Amino acid sequence: MQLSSRFTKEILKTSRYSKFQDFHNLMSFRIRDILLVSSLYDSYIFEEDGRLYELIRQEYQGLSLSHSPELIQVSSGVDAIQMLSEEKRFDLVIVTLHIEDMSALNFAKKVRETGLDIPIVLLGYDNSEMTDLITNKDISIFDKVFIWQGDYRIILGIVKYLEDKYNVENDTKSVGVQSVILIEDNIRFYSSYLPIIYTELLKQSQSLISEGINLSHKFLRMRARPKILLCTNYEEAWKYFEKYEEFVLGVISDVDFERNGKPDSKAGILFAQQVKARQPDIPILLQSTVPENERLATKIGASFLLKDSPTLLEDLKKFMINNFGFGDFVFKTPDGNEVGRASNLTELEQMLKTVPDESILYHASRNHFSNWLKARTEFWLAHQLRPKKVSDFESTAALRQLLIDYLRDFRKARQIGVISDFNKDTFDPTTTFARIGGGSLGGKARGLGFVNNLLSNFDLRYKFKDVKIFVPSGVVIGTEIFDQFLDDNNLREYALRSKYDSELIDKFINAKKFPESVIENLTCFLEIVKEPIAVRSSSLLEDSQGQPFAGVYDTYMLPNNHHELKVRLKQLLNTIKRIYASVYFQKSKDYIRVTSYRLEEEKMAIIIQKVIGSEHNGKFYPEFSGVAKSYNFYPTPPLKSSDGIVSVALGLGKTIVEGGNTVRFCPKYPRHILQYSAIGDILNYTPKEFYAIDMSQNDLDEYYSDDLVTKKFDLMEAYEDGTLNIVGSTYSKDNHVIYDGVARAGTKLFTMAPLLKYNIFPLPQILDILLELGTWGTGSPVEIEFAVNLTVPEGKPKEFGLLQMRPLVISHEIEELELDSYSSKQLLCKSNQVLGHGIIDDIYDIVFVDKDLFERKNSNEVAHEISQFNSKLINENKPYLLIGLGRWGTMDPWLGIPVTWEQINGAKAIIESNFTDFNVTPSQGSHFFQNLTSFKIGYFTVDGFSEDGFIDWNWLKQQPVLENKKYTKHVRLKKALTIKINGHENKGIIVKP
């Protein structure tokens, strides 16, 4: 996409971004400068998850390397090629699928056409877009293709793969470096394996060297880490083995891969036999999806892992640990005596106040301060200090003070918009977003961190008068704590194999061990924060591009107002454990089965945030919450898809994400209220209730449900609270007129009319700029969740809280699909309100609700029947067409069928038809529609009250029924349906076989 006029490269250069958005450096042996060609969002994910430096710092210390690699990010392919041609310093190009001005494939071709001899690696998401590229395009132009699966260490794997490939010969000859031969032709598997293998080798190599646990005595003399030699066929692997035979530490191999240019289902067995014949003591691990291969592996003395095992990655680590086997700033005086030590910037600042003059002069004259800062990825500060010379200062005291001032100012400035480590002494409950524990922040927290970062970089927090735009203060518990909790309580294997959610919750909540350091930090957090808190999931895969896991995990509200701190802490810990357990709920397992991920790859971080809102008569809630999308799936004139769409509800946002009635408007045309074409529509569709936290529910037992805390209240209670004043209207039955405001007598309505008409609060303008900024920053359309609190103390700004931002998956194909050559008799369905794009031609099964038998009062029973069909068809690996009445996924059973996503996630195309007696507007419930777009589900809305579309119910009922339930039927056709969707015109047809 092109940069908008509002967010230009010039603004980028002058923003805080240029000063504090320092992209993490990757320590490497030969690859020192990496050009990352990607959207800002992709590069931010790598940075924010970055504990990269900590993982490899020890290696560089051992190698005495003074230059650490820099990762330079650019969003434009044209700019990237210009940099590569002019600067001649880059050793590696990593390109993602989302760049500003061309496809990744065209970019690679243009680089090659310039004659540049530089490795180009494609790093993509594990989704259909990537699959299509690999399947249908010639990707040999890339040196290698990798898949991003939420683990930041993939960058480490890419760098190490390339440097090992280029340097293994020299390093082996020089110091006898050991090598691990990895044979794997599946991109997703080697993208998972490389980071794990490298991390474990790095962690273990030093201890193994010192203990002498190795099959080759030459390994005892090895000072460098083992190399990883990735191969995809037999010949490549055997060439490596023959060349470095006495230096091979081990072999990790698939069983089925190419030999002599053809697929060979026993190539790995043969390779292992040949290796064992030459070097019988080399450990070999074979992996396969075929259980029978275990016998063959054992027979030749190799270990074996089943690729389908739920504990594959853990078992891989254990094999390596069992079979294969950084630093402080040290203040010194010129004669080598240590006079102080600092492990972080705060300690460095403190030590600078006390160490002797001679030590400061010694280090400053050798650029030790700037080099140490650069190694810690503090590049801006390092570059400020490096040009300065000792001779520039009139005294050592002046030099000392400058260093202290620079460090102090930098530390303070970088706290704004950055996720810092939690510290009770520096935590600000009005602004700070901090982390507790290591590991990843998870997808949801990454999105929050990214948008928080953008708000700061572009000074948007107070752009609008008397309004504060911010991410609510809180903490994130990293995924390492999730792993530690599972391992300390021996829960991992049980959870992976569990089948009953209730038993799972019981097991997790009653688990006794929880990291003491986390409990201490959470206690400090609760001492500071006494307002209601939201405890939210932020799993590794959640809100990722392609497969967002939207709505799979729950959010829990806590009043956080019990008079005893230990009770509040216990409630919080039980809630965290409940979210941990939800990773292994049946609905989570069902969801992940239709993705390309493995359940054991999923890890959970936890976000604990202050809830936006105020207390009103024992209820805590904001005036309104909303979801805004920069792309409208159902535009109606004069709106365009790119104008975006907003759904708003009174109180907490539970109404929206569960598909309840909302007020919808376009931020560019805020007075054009979408569903309100007549007074009758307003009376029918405006929300009659709202959600709020019941502050009296503060004595929760261990097994509470959030339903006890988050309660539904009648709209009149909001009127009595005064929260309808600028978002409400009044219906006069006598005049049959709706008046803006709530001062008159009559029925109160939540319409947003006063606010949107009279610009009392700049909501449309705020959303417009945030959607544009988010779209620009991620390189794709976005969805944001927000809440607005207008009840603030006098003199304080009104609050616009950003609760979430995630990329939307919108199809970008440009080809047109011809739909007009079919007669009505040839079609099962036709609609001018369709989501999706492309052709689906592999559906033989249809599950539909019998409109002659269906009654709205039975919708919950219908949902149960649909769920049973869905489970059966998923187990049979058969995609199907789903046809129903009313809204799918609604929380109101009278408006449609209240299924959850996992109850219909096997459907590849869905039809939503109105009732015979009642027309329901299409839903755009947040989580439901996010999953539709991410899984590329064809979604048809058929309005039987107009002539825009139809379903041929008569033909459908004439087809042979495979299974008949009370309200639903399952039909299996002999030939496949053909589904064509033109996403540019939002039209689609389903052609009969």
mmCIF file of N, CA and C in Angstrom, residues 759-802:
data_model
loop_
_atom_site.group_PDB
_atom_site.id
_atom_site.type_symbol
_atom_site.label_atom_id
_atom_site.label_comp_id
_atom_site.label_asym_id
_atom_site.label_seq_id
_atom_site.Cartn_x
_atom_site.Cartn_y
_atom_site.Cartn_z
ATOM 1 N N ASN A 759 -21.005 16.627 17.241
ATOM 2 C CA ASN A 759 -19.564 16.589 17.486
ATOM 3 C C ASN A 759 -19.215 16.979 18.927
ATOM 4 N N ILE A 760 -20.010 16.514 19.869
ATOM 5 C CA ILE A 760 -19.748 16.775 21.282
ATOM 6 C C ILE A 760 -18.425 16.139 21.707
ATOM 7 N N PHE A 761 -18.136 15.007 21.120
ATOM 8 C CA PHE A 761 -16.880 14.289 21.367
ATOM 9 C C PHE A 761 -16.355 13.862 20.006
ATOM 10 N N PRO A 762 -15.060 14.080 19.684
ATOM 11 C CA PRO A 762 -14.558 13.862 18.316
ATOM 12 C C PRO A 762 -14.327 12.391 17.968
ATOM 13 N N LEU A 763 -15.306 11.540 18.251
ATOM 14 C CA LEU A 763 -15.144 10.106 18.020
ATOM 15 C C LEU A 763 -14.837 9.764 16.561
ATOM 16 N N PRO A 764 -15.613 10.256 15.577
ATOM 17 C CA PRO A 764 -15.302 9.895 14.183
ATOM 18 C C PRO A 764 -13.899 10.316 13.767
ATOM 19 N N GLN A 765 -13.487 11.503 14.184
ATOM 20 C CA GLN A 765 -12.160 11.988 13.806
ATOM 21 C C GLN A 765 -11.047 11.140 14.439
ATOM 22 N N ILE A 766 -11.245 10.760 15.703
ATOM 23 C CA ILE A 766 -10.245 9.921 16.371
ATOM 24 C C ILE A 766 -10.130 8.579 15.665
ATOM 25 N N LEU A 767 -11.284 7.971 15.371
ATOM 26 C CA LEU A 767 -11.275 6.655 14.722
ATOM 27 C C LEU A 767 -10.698 6.733 13.323
ATOM 28 N N ASP A 768 -11.006 7.790 12.609
ATOM 29 C CA ASP A 768 -10.497 7.954 11.250
ATOM 30 C C ASP A 768 -8.972 7.969 11.241
ATOM 31 N N ILE A 769 -8.378 8.753 12.140
ATOM 32 C CA ILE A 769 -6.925 8.863 12.145
ATOM 33 C C ILE A 769 -6.265 7.588 12.677
ATOM 34 N N LEU A 770 -6.896 6.933 13.658
ATOM 35 C CA LEU A 770 -6.316 5.705 14.199
ATOM 36 C C LEU A 770 -6.383 4.562 13.201
ATOM 37 N N LEU A 771 -7.507 4.454 12.462
ATOM 38 C CA LEU A 771 -7.617 3.401 11.445
ATOM 39 C C LEU A 771 -6.610 3.638 10.330
ATOM 40 N N GLU A 772 -6.429 4.899 9.953
ATOM 41 C CA GLU A 772 -5.457 5.197 8.901
ATOM 42 C C GLU A 772 -4.037 4.904 9.378
ATOM 43 N N LEU A 773 -3.745 5.293 10.602
ATOM 44 C CA LEU A 773 -2.418 5.034 11.163
ATOM 45 C C LEU A 773 -2.164 3.535 11.285
ATOM 46 N N GLY A 774 -3.169 2.797 11.778
ATOM 47 C CA GLY A 774 -3.010 1.355 11.928
ATOM 48 C C GLY A 774 -2.830 0.654 10.599
ATOM 49 N N THR A 775 -3.611 1.056 9.600
ATOM 50 C CA THR A 775 -3.502 0.463 8.270
ATOM 51 C C THR A 775 -2.132 0.735 7.676
ATOM 52 N N TRP A 776 -1.682 1.967 7.841
ATOM 53 C CA TRP A 776 -0.352 2.323 7.334
ATOM 54 C C TRP A 776 0.748 1.551 8.068
ATOM 55 N N GLY A 777 0.625 1.472 9.398
ATOM 56 C CA GLY A 777 1.673 0.846 10.188
ATOM 57 C C GLY A 777 1.787 -0.650 9.994
ATOM 58 N N THR A 778 0.652 -1.338 9.763
ATOM 59 C CA THR A 778 0.679 -2.795 9.608
ATOM 60 C C THR A 778 0.817 -3.230 8.165
ATOM 61 N N GLY A 779 0.528 -2.326 7.245
ATOM 62 C CA GLY A 779 0.562 -2.711 5.839
ATOM 63 C C GLY A 779 -0.665 -3.487 5.420
ATOM 64 N N SER A 780 -1.710 -3.473 6.241
ATOM 65 C CA SER A 780 -2.943 -4.177 5.895
ATOM 66 C C SER A 780 -4.097 -3.510 6.637
ATOM 67 N N PRO A 781 -5.349 -3.751 6.213
ATOM 68 C CA PRO A 781 -6.491 -3.222 6.979
ATOM 69 C C PRO A 781 -6.435 -3.722 8.417
ATOM 70 N N VAL A 782 -7.020 -2.946 9.335
ATOM 71 C CA VAL A 782 -6.951 -3.306 10.751
ATOM 72 C C VAL A 782 -8.318 -3.240 11.397
ATOM 73 N N GLU A 783 -8.398 -3.852 12.563
ATOM 74 C CA GLU A 783 -9.559 -3.754 13.433
ATOM 75 C C GLU A 783 -9.066 -3.294 14.794
ATOM 76 N N ILE A 784 -9.766 -2.317 15.378
ATOM 77 C CA ILE A 784 -9.393 -1.874 16.719
ATOM 78 C C ILE A 784 -10.611 -1.967 17.634
ATOM 79 N N GLU A 785 -10.358 -2.307 18.883
ATOM 80 C CA GLU A 785 -11.388 -2.283 19.911
ATOM 81 C C GLU A 785 -11.096 -1.115 20.839
ATOM 82 N N PHE A 786 -12.136 -0.424 21.279
ATOM 83 C CA PHE A 786 -11.925 0.759 22.088
ATOM 84 C C PHE A 786 -13.055 0.920 23.096
ATOM 85 N N ALA A 787 -12.832 1.777 24.078
ATOM 86 C CA ALA A 787 -13.855 2.141 25.050
ATOM 87 C C ALA A 787 -13.670 3.613 25.385
ATOM 88 N N VAL A 788 -14.779 4.301 25.650
ATOM 89 C CA VAL A 788 -14.744 5.740 25.913
ATOM 90 C C VAL A 788 -15.409 6.036 27.247
ATOM 91 N N ASN A 789 -14.671 6.737 28.097
ATOM 92 C CA ASN A 789 -15.192 7.157 29.394
ATOM 93 C C ASN A 789 -15.326 8.674 29.407
ATOM 94 N N LEU A 790 -16.563 9.141 29.505
ATOM 95 C CA LEU A 790 -16.837 10.581 29.512
ATOM 96 C C LEU A 790 -17.065 11.116 30.924
ATOM 97 N N THR A 791 -17.214 10.213 31.885
ATOM 98 C CA THR A 791 -17.445 10.624 33.279
ATOM 99 C C THR A 791 -16.102 10.759 33.978
ATOM 100 N N VAL A 792 -15.496 11.924 33.865
ATOM 101 C CA VAL A 792 -14.163 12.147 34.426
ATOM 102 C C VAL A 792 -14.222 13.342 35.384
ATOM 103 N N PRO A 793 -13.307 13.406 36.344
ATOM 104 C CA PRO A 793 -13.277 14.551 37.264
ATOM 105 C C PRO A 793 -13.072 15.861 36.501
ATOM 106 N N GLU A 794 -13.566 16.918 37.063
ATOM 107 C CA GLU A 794 -13.447 18.241 36.431
ATOM 108 C C GLU A 794 -11.972 18.590 36.219
ATOM 109 N N GLY A 795 -11.694 19.077 35.018
ATOM 110 C CA GLY A 795 -10.322 19.440 34.688
ATOM 111 C C GLY A 795 -9.521 18.318 34.067
ATOM 112 N N LYS A 796 -10.033 17.088 34.119
ATOM 113 C CA LYS A 796 -9.350 15.941 33.524
ATOM 114 C C LYS A 796 -9.868 15.703 32.114
ATOM 115 N N PRO A 797 -9.008 15.221 31.199
ATOM 116 C CA PRO A 797 -9.476 14.952 29.832
ATOM 117 C C PRO A 797 -10.362 13.712 29.781
ATOM 118 N N LYS A 798 -11.294 13.705 28.841
ATOM 119 C CA LYS A 798 -12.100 12.512 28.602
ATOM 120 C C LYS A 798 -11.184 11.416 28.056
ATOM 121 N N GLU A 799 -11.603 10.166 28.263
ATOM 122 C CA GLU A 799 -10.695 9.047 27.988
ATOM 123 C C GLU A 799 -11.152 8.216 26.794
ATOM 124 N N PHE A 800 -10.264 8.073 25.821
ATOM 125 C CA PHE A 800 -10.465 7.137 24.710
ATOM 126 C C PHE A 800 -9.426 6.037 24.876
ATOM 127 N N GLY A 801 -9.869 4.866 25.309
ATOM 128 C CA GLY A 801 -8.949 3.760 25.558
ATOM 129 C C GLY A 801 -8.889 2.793 24.390
ATOM 130 N N LEU A 802 -7.690 2.544 23.880
ATOM 131 C CA LEU A 802 -7.481 1.545 22.829
ATOM 132 C C LEU A 802 -7.238 0.196 23.487
#
